[in-house]
Amino acid sequence: MRGSLTIAEIREQPAALSRLLEAERRPLLRLARSLRRRPPPVVFLAARGTSDNAALYGHYLFETLLGIPAGLASPSVVTIYRTVPRLRGALVLGLSQSGRSSDIVRYVEAARSSGARTVAITNDPRSPLAAAAHDTLLLHSGVERSVAATKTYTAQLAVLSLLVASMAEDRRLLDAHDRLPRWVERALDADDAVRPLSLRLSGVRRCLVTSRGYNFATAREAALKLKETAQVAAEALSSADLLHGPIAVVGRRFPVIMIAPPGRTRGHLRRVARRLAAQSARLVLVAPGRGFEGLAHTVIPVPAGIPEILTPHVAIVPLQLLAYHLALARGFDPDRPRGLRKVTRSF
Ligand code: F6R
C-alpha cells in the first residue's frame, strides 16, 4: 500500500523514543561527564537534509543551555575547496542516520585529523561515520525503511537534548525526557485534524512554514517533508526573517504554516500571526490552541504542558502526518519521494 512504510515509522516514534531512552542514557551520561571535564570552546555540527535540521536544533541548545558558541559546519569547505579549518579543541558532531552521507564522513575525518573531538550520532554502529569519530551515540530507531526520515529525526533531537541537558546537569530537563514517548503518542492523535486539512490543501503547490528559536528546526523539517513527499514547494523561514521582506509574497489565501508552542517565542509569533492575518493569509497553526483566536484558519493541536526545549520533538509529528496525507491526496507515494535515495552522494 502507498505510504505504508512512512506511516508505520511515524507511528513507531513513541516506541522508538522509549528504546532510545532505555538504551543510550548511560553512554550519553558518560560522554557528557567527559565533555564537562574538558568543556569545548566551540561546537560544530555537520549534517545534511533531515539530520541537518536536527543539527540546527542542537546549535540552539549548545548556545542557550551551555553558552558554548555553536555553528553548522559547511562540509563543502573540506570536500570541494579541500581546506581543513583549524578545529583543535573544538567539539564536532557528525549527524547522519545512515552514517553514510559521504561528505559528513569526510568532514568528521578532517576535523579529527585537525585536532577536534569528534562524535558520531547515527543509527548504524557499523557505519563509516561511526568508524571515523572518537565516540558514537546511537539512535536505536531500528532500520528506517521509508526513504523520508521520520523516526530517526525525533531520535536525533532526543540524543541532542539528552546530551546537552546532561552537560548542563539540568536534572529537571533530563527527567522530563521520560514523558517524551507519551507526548509524542498524544501528538499522533492530531491525525483526525490533519486528514481533512490535507484534502482542503491538496491543490496547494507552494507555502511558507515559519517559527522561531528551537522550533525553527521544526519549520525546516516540515518544509523538507512537504517538498519531498507531497511535492509542495514549501519554504521555511524564521519568523524574524519573514518580516524582513519575504512577507511580501503573502497575499489572499496564501498558505502559511506556523509552529507556535508555548514558550518565549509565543508573544512574537502572535504578533507575526496578526500581520499574516491582516494580509489575509491562510494560516495553519500548530499549537495547543489558545491565544491565537480569530487568526488561524485551522489549528492543529499539540499537547500542552511540554517544556519549551522539548516541543520540537512533539510539534514535528502532526506535520509529518500532514506531509504523508497531503502526498496521498495529491496522488504521490510518500514512501518513494521523487529523485531521493536513502543515501545521497553529494560530491
Ligand atoms: C529527508 C531525507 C534526507 C536525509 C539526508 C541525510 O527525509 O531522508 O534529506 O535526511 O540524505 O541522510 P543521513 O541522515 O543518512 O546522512
Short mmCIF file of C-alpha atoms and ligand atoms in Angstrom, two decimals:
data_model
loop_
_atom_site.label_atom_id
_atom_site.label_comp_id
_atom_site.label_asym_id
_atom_site.label_seq_id
_atom_site.Cartn_x
_atom_site.Cartn_y
_atom_site.Cartn_z
CA MET A 1 0.00 0.00 0.00
CA ARG A 2 1.23 3.53 -0.82
CA GLY A 3 2.93 5.16 2.12
CA SER A 4 2.71 2.13 4.40
CA LEU A 5 6.38 2.33 5.43
CA THR A 6 6.20 6.06 6.16
CA ILE A 7 3.06 5.90 8.27
CA ALA A 8 4.32 2.85 10.20
CA GLU A 9 7.54 4.69 11.07
CA ILE A 10 5.70 7.90 12.04
CA ARG A 11 3.53 5.82 14.39
CA GLU A 12 6.52 3.91 15.74
CA GLN A 13 8.05 7.07 17.22
CA PRO A 14 6.82 6.66 20.83
CA ALA A 15 8.26 3.12 20.93
CA ALA A 16 11.47 4.18 19.19
CA LEU A 17 11.97 7.01 21.71
CA SER A 18 11.37 4.63 24.62
CA ARG A 19 14.06 2.28 23.22
CA LEU A 20 16.49 5.17 22.88
CA LEU A 21 15.85 6.43 26.43
CA GLU A 22 16.38 2.94 27.80
CA ALA A 23 19.49 2.03 25.83
CA GLU A 24 21.50 5.22 25.32
CA ARG A 25 21.20 7.07 28.62
CA ARG A 26 24.40 5.59 30.11
CA PRO A 27 26.67 6.20 27.10
CA LEU A 28 25.24 9.73 26.93
CA LEU A 29 25.94 10.40 30.59
CA ARG A 30 29.49 9.03 30.22
CA LEU A 31 30.22 11.25 27.24
CA ALA A 32 28.66 14.29 28.94
CA ARG A 33 30.83 13.70 32.01
CA SER A 34 33.97 13.59 29.92
CA LEU A 35 32.94 16.74 28.00
CA ARG A 36 32.30 18.53 31.30
CA ARG A 37 35.85 17.74 32.41
CA ARG A 38 37.24 19.45 29.28
CA PRO A 39 34.49 21.76 28.01
CA PRO A 40 34.89 22.55 24.31
CA PRO A 41 35.24 26.26 23.50
CA VAL A 42 33.12 25.82 20.36
CA VAL A 43 30.85 23.22 18.74
CA PHE A 44 30.26 22.48 15.05
CA LEU A 45 27.50 20.23 13.79
CA ALA A 46 27.89 18.58 10.38
CA ALA A 47 24.87 17.02 8.65
CA ARG A 48 22.65 17.03 5.56
CA GLY A 49 18.89 17.02 4.96
CA THR A 50 16.77 15.98 7.90
CA SER A 51 19.88 15.38 10.01
CA ASP A 52 20.90 18.99 9.34
CA ASN A 53 17.55 20.17 10.66
CA ALA A 54 18.20 18.23 13.87
CA ALA A 55 21.67 19.83 13.92
CA LEU A 56 20.06 23.29 13.79
CA TYR A 57 18.15 22.43 16.97
CA GLY A 58 21.43 21.29 18.55
CA HIS A 59 23.03 24.60 17.63
CA TYR A 60 20.38 26.47 19.67
CA LEU A 61 20.74 24.06 22.59
CA PHE A 62 24.52 24.43 22.98
CA GLU A 63 24.23 28.20 22.96
CA THR A 64 21.13 28.63 25.15
CA LEU A 65 21.80 25.94 27.78
CA LEU A 66 25.59 25.92 27.90
CA GLY A 67 26.69 29.26 26.44
CA ILE A 68 29.08 27.42 24.12
CA PRO A 69 29.25 29.08 20.69
CA ALA A 70 27.96 26.66 18.07
CA GLY A 71 27.50 26.58 14.34
CA LEU A 72 26.53 24.41 11.42
CA ALA A 73 29.57 23.10 9.54
CA SER A 74 29.94 23.58 5.78
CA PRO A 75 31.19 20.19 4.53
CA SER A 76 31.94 21.68 1.07
CA VAL A 77 34.87 23.52 2.66
CA VAL A 78 36.50 20.09 3.00
CA THR A 79 35.07 18.20 0.02
CA ILE A 80 35.02 20.87 -2.71
CA TYR A 81 37.55 23.50 -1.53
CA ARG A 82 39.87 20.88 0.00
CA THR A 83 40.59 23.01 3.06
CA VAL A 84 40.57 21.82 6.65
CA PRO A 85 39.59 24.50 9.16
CA ARG A 86 41.69 24.79 12.35
CA LEU A 87 39.48 22.86 14.75
CA ARG A 88 41.89 21.95 17.56
CA GLY A 89 39.89 21.60 20.80
CA ALA A 90 36.51 22.05 19.11
CA LEU A 91 33.71 19.54 19.54
CA VAL A 92 32.49 18.32 16.15
CA LEU A 93 29.24 16.35 15.99
CA GLY A 94 28.52 14.47 12.75
CA LEU A 95 24.84 13.58 12.42
CA SER A 96 23.76 11.02 9.84
CA GLN A 97 21.10 8.39 10.42
CA SER A 98 22.69 6.08 7.83
CA GLY A 99 26.22 7.07 8.82
CA ARG A 100 26.94 7.02 5.08
CA SER A 101 26.47 10.57 3.82
CA SER A 102 29.93 10.73 2.31
CA ASP A 103 30.67 14.41 2.83
CA ILE A 104 29.71 14.19 6.51
CA VAL A 105 32.09 11.25 6.94
CA ARG A 106 34.84 13.22 5.19
CA TYR A 107 34.19 16.31 7.32
CA VAL A 108 34.43 14.32 10.56
CA GLU A 109 37.64 12.61 9.38
CA ALA A 110 39.13 16.00 8.51
CA ALA A 111 38.01 17.53 11.83
CA ARG A 112 39.57 14.64 13.76
CA SER A 113 42.85 14.99 11.86
CA SER A 114 42.93 18.70 12.71
CA GLY A 115 42.58 18.02 16.45
CA ALA A 116 38.82 18.22 17.11
CA ARG A 117 37.00 15.91 19.49
CA THR A 118 34.54 14.11 17.22
CA VAL A 119 31.23 12.39 17.97
CA ALA A 120 29.03 10.47 15.51
CA ILE A 121 25.25 10.48 16.05
CA THR A 122 23.93 7.67 13.88
CA ASN A 123 21.51 4.77 13.63
CA ASP A 124 24.22 2.36 12.42
CA PRO A 125 27.07 1.42 14.76
CA ARG A 126 28.96 -0.22 11.87
CA SER A 127 28.76 2.79 9.57
CA PRO A 128 31.75 4.71 8.16
CA LEU A 129 30.70 7.71 10.26
CA ALA A 130 30.89 5.68 13.48
CA ALA A 131 34.34 4.44 12.40
CA ALA A 132 35.51 7.99 11.68
CA ALA A 133 34.61 9.57 15.04
CA HIS A 134 36.18 9.21 18.52
CA ASP A 135 32.78 8.44 20.10
CA THR A 136 29.40 7.26 18.82
CA LEU A 137 25.90 7.91 20.12
CA LEU A 138 23.24 5.60 18.70
CA LEU A 139 19.64 6.35 17.77
CA HIS A 140 18.18 2.86 18.41
CA SER A 141 15.43 3.63 15.87
CA GLY A 142 15.53 0.23 14.17
CA VAL A 143 16.09 0.17 10.41
CA GLU A 144 14.43 3.13 8.73
CA ARG A 145 12.90 1.63 5.58
CA SER A 146 10.97 4.64 4.37
CA VAL A 147 13.17 6.94 2.25
CA ALA A 148 11.85 10.04 4.02
CA ALA A 149 13.33 10.21 7.50
CA THR A 150 10.85 10.49 10.38
CA LYS A 151 11.62 8.34 13.42
CA THR A 152 15.36 8.99 13.16
CA TYR A 153 14.71 12.76 13.23
CA THR A 154 12.92 12.69 16.60
CA ALA A 155 15.61 10.31 17.88
CA GLN A 156 18.36 12.75 16.81
CA LEU A 157 16.55 15.58 18.63
CA ALA A 158 16.32 13.42 21.76
CA VAL A 159 20.02 12.47 21.66
CA LEU A 160 20.94 16.16 21.37
CA SER A 161 18.64 17.33 24.17
CA LEU A 162 19.78 14.49 26.45
CA LEU A 163 23.44 15.24 25.74
CA VAL A 164 23.15 18.97 26.35
CA ALA A 165 20.90 18.53 29.42
CA SER A 166 23.49 16.10 30.85
CA MET A 167 26.35 18.51 30.13
CA ALA A 168 24.36 21.29 31.82
CA GLU A 169 23.49 18.93 34.72
CA ASP A 170 19.86 20.02 34.30
CA ARG A 171 18.12 17.29 36.28
CA ARG A 172 14.62 18.59 35.65
CA LEU A 173 15.11 18.60 31.86
CA LEU A 174 16.71 15.16 31.95
CA ASP A 175 13.74 13.75 33.87
CA ALA A 176 11.25 15.43 31.52
CA HIS A 177 12.58 13.18 28.73
CA ASP A 178 10.80 10.24 30.36
CA ARG A 179 7.49 11.80 29.33
CA LEU A 180 8.50 12.26 25.67
CA PRO A 181 7.08 8.94 24.37
CA ARG A 182 3.70 9.78 25.94
CA TRP A 183 3.65 13.33 24.49
CA VAL A 184 4.53 12.01 21.03
CA GLU A 185 1.80 9.36 21.38
CA ARG A 186 -0.71 12.14 22.11
CA ALA A 187 0.58 14.20 19.17
CA LEU A 188 -0.31 11.29 16.88
CA ASP A 189 -3.97 11.98 17.75
CA ALA A 190 -3.69 15.06 15.51
CA ASP A 191 -4.31 12.65 12.61
CA ASP A 192 -8.05 13.38 12.92
CA ALA A 193 -7.47 17.11 12.33
CA VAL A 194 -4.75 16.62 9.73
CA ARG A 195 -6.56 14.26 7.35
CA PRO A 196 -9.40 16.68 6.41
CA LEU A 197 -6.88 19.55 6.26
CA SER A 198 -4.80 17.62 3.72
CA LEU A 199 -7.87 17.32 1.49
CA ARG A 200 -8.51 21.07 1.73
CA LEU A 201 -4.85 21.79 0.89
CA SER A 202 -4.50 19.22 -1.89
CA GLY A 203 -4.45 21.91 -4.61
CA VAL A 204 -1.69 23.89 -2.90
CA ARG A 205 1.69 23.97 -4.68
CA ARG A 206 3.65 26.37 -2.50
CA CYS A 207 3.57 27.59 1.06
CA LEU A 208 5.66 29.11 3.83
CA VAL A 209 6.49 27.37 7.09
CA THR A 210 7.60 29.55 9.96
CA SER A 211 8.58 29.55 13.61
CA ARG A 212 11.42 30.85 15.73
CA GLY A 213 14.03 29.61 18.19
CA TYR A 214 14.07 25.88 18.91
CA ASN A 215 11.17 25.27 16.53
CA PHE A 216 12.86 26.92 13.55
CA ALA A 217 14.24 23.38 13.12
CA THR A 218 10.62 22.11 13.09
CA ALA A 219 9.74 24.61 10.35
CA ARG A 220 12.72 23.49 8.26
CA GLU A 221 12.00 19.80 8.74
CA ALA A 222 8.28 20.22 7.98
CA ALA A 223 9.13 22.12 4.80
CA LEU A 224 11.55 19.36 3.75
CA LYS A 225 8.90 16.66 4.33
CA LEU A 226 6.28 18.67 2.38
CA LYS A 227 8.70 19.13 -0.53
CA GLU A 228 9.98 15.59 -0.82
CA THR A 229 6.79 13.62 -0.14
CA ALA A 230 3.95 15.93 -1.27
CA GLN A 231 5.92 17.94 -3.88
CA VAL A 232 4.77 21.22 -2.34
CA ALA A 233 7.38 23.99 -2.74
CA ALA A 234 7.44 24.79 0.98
CA GLU A 235 9.91 27.41 2.12
CA ALA A 236 10.96 27.53 5.76
CA LEU A 237 11.73 30.93 7.21
CA SER A 238 12.40 32.09 10.71
CA SER A 239 9.51 34.38 11.63
CA ALA A 240 12.10 37.14 12.19
CA ASP A 241 13.39 36.78 8.62
CA LEU A 242 9.84 36.57 7.31
CA LEU A 243 9.32 40.16 8.49
CA HIS A 244 12.47 41.29 6.69
CA GLY A 245 10.93 41.11 3.23
CA PRO A 246 9.52 37.66 2.32
CA ILE A 247 6.17 38.55 3.93
CA ALA A 248 5.56 40.39 0.64
CA VAL A 249 4.68 37.09 -1.08
CA VAL A 250 1.78 36.54 1.33
CA GLY A 251 -1.40 37.53 -0.43
CA ARG A 252 -5.02 36.44 -0.08
CA ARG A 253 -5.28 32.75 0.95
CA PHE A 254 -1.52 32.20 0.67
CA PRO A 255 -0.85 29.17 2.90
CA VAL A 256 1.43 29.74 5.89
CA ILE A 257 2.08 27.07 8.50
CA MET A 258 3.19 28.46 11.87
CA ILE A 259 4.57 26.37 14.74
CA ALA A 260 3.77 28.27 17.94
CA PRO A 261 4.13 26.15 21.08
CA PRO A 262 4.12 27.85 24.48
CA GLY A 263 7.40 29.45 25.46
CA ARG A 264 9.47 32.55 24.92
CA THR A 265 8.69 32.89 21.21
CA ARG A 266 4.94 32.92 21.60
CA GLY A 267 4.33 36.69 22.01
CA HIS A 268 6.44 37.43 18.95
CA LEU A 269 4.69 34.69 16.94
CA ARG A 270 1.30 36.08 17.90
CA ARG A 271 2.32 39.48 16.50
CA VAL A 272 3.52 37.83 13.27
CA ALA A 273 0.25 35.87 13.07
CA ARG A 274 -1.65 39.18 13.32
CA ARG A 275 0.41 40.61 10.44
CA LEU A 276 -0.27 37.48 8.37
CA ALA A 277 -4.00 37.63 9.16
CA ALA A 278 -4.03 41.31 8.13
CA GLN A 279 -2.64 40.18 4.74
CA SER A 280 -5.44 37.54 4.53
CA ALA A 281 -3.05 34.56 4.75
CA ARG A 282 -4.48 31.08 5.10
CA LEU A 283 -2.82 30.39 8.45
CA VAL A 284 -2.43 26.84 9.75
CA LEU A 285 -1.32 26.93 13.35
CA VAL A 286 0.47 24.09 15.15
CA ALA A 287 -0.13 24.98 18.79
CA PRO A 288 -2.10 23.98 21.86
CA GLY A 289 -4.70 26.44 20.56
CA ARG A 290 -5.42 29.28 22.99
CA GLY A 291 -4.10 32.78 22.37
CA PHE A 292 -4.47 32.94 18.59
CA GLU A 293 -8.27 33.20 18.43
CA GLY A 294 -9.57 34.63 15.18
CA LEU A 295 -6.16 34.49 13.48
CA ALA A 296 -5.84 30.92 12.19
CA HIS A 297 -7.94 29.12 9.60
CA THR A 298 -7.00 25.77 11.13
CA VAL A 299 -5.42 24.82 14.43
CA ILE A 300 -3.54 21.52 14.58
CA PRO A 301 -3.46 20.76 18.30
CA VAL A 302 -0.32 19.59 20.06
CA PRO A 303 -0.26 18.53 23.71
CA ALA A 304 0.11 21.30 26.31
CA GLY A 305 2.47 21.33 29.29
CA ILE A 306 5.69 20.36 27.50
CA PRO A 307 8.89 22.27 28.43
CA GLU A 308 9.68 24.59 25.50
CA ILE A 309 13.03 22.85 24.86
CA LEU A 310 11.27 19.55 24.18
CA THR A 311 8.46 20.91 21.99
CA PRO A 312 10.31 20.28 18.67
CA HIS A 313 10.25 16.50 19.34
CA VAL A 314 6.44 16.68 19.55
CA ALA A 315 5.45 19.53 17.19
CA ILE A 316 7.01 17.83 14.14
CA VAL A 317 4.71 14.81 14.46
CA PRO A 318 1.46 16.38 13.13
CA LEU A 319 3.50 17.92 10.31
CA GLN A 320 4.95 14.53 9.34
CA LEU A 321 1.32 13.34 9.25
CA LEU A 322 0.33 16.35 7.14
CA ALA A 323 3.10 15.66 4.58
CA TYR A 324 2.06 12.00 4.45
CA HIS A 325 -1.67 12.69 3.94
CA LEU A 326 -1.03 15.55 1.54
CA ALA A 327 1.21 13.31 -0.60
CA LEU A 328 -1.58 10.73 -0.82
CA ALA A 329 -4.20 13.40 -1.54
CA ARG A 330 -2.02 14.72 -4.38
CA GLY A 331 -1.52 11.23 -5.83
CA PHE A 332 2.07 10.61 -4.72
CA ASP A 333 3.58 7.70 -2.83
CA PRO A 334 5.11 9.06 0.41
CA ASP A 335 7.43 6.03 0.52
CA ARG A 336 9.06 6.99 -2.78
CA PRO A 337 9.96 10.68 -2.93
CA ARG A 338 10.89 11.65 -6.50
CA GLY A 339 14.66 11.75 -7.02
CA LEU A 340 15.66 10.79 -3.47
CA ARG A 341 17.56 7.73 -2.24
CA LYS A 342 18.19 6.66 1.31
CA VAL A 343 21.88 7.54 0.98
CA THR A 344 22.87 10.57 -1.06
CA ARG A 345 26.29 11.27 -2.56
CA SER A 346 26.83 14.98 -2.97
CA PHE A 347 30.43 15.25 -4.09
C1 F6R B 1 14.91 13.50 4.29
C2 F6R B 1 15.93 12.61 3.95
C3 F6R B 1 17.27 13.15 3.51
C4 F6R B 1 18.30 12.67 4.51
C5 F6R B 1 19.71 13.12 4.09
C6 F6R B 1 20.76 12.75 5.14
O1 F6R B 1 13.73 12.83 4.65
O2 F6R B 1 15.76 11.43 4.08
O3 F6R B 1 17.25 14.54 3.43
O4 F6R B 1 17.98 13.21 5.76
O5 F6R B 1 20.03 12.49 2.88
O6 F6R B 1 20.80 11.37 5.36
P1 F6R B 1 21.62 10.79 6.57
O7 F6R B 1 20.99 11.23 7.82
O8 F6R B 1 21.58 9.29 6.39
O9 F6R B 1 23.01 11.33 6.42
#
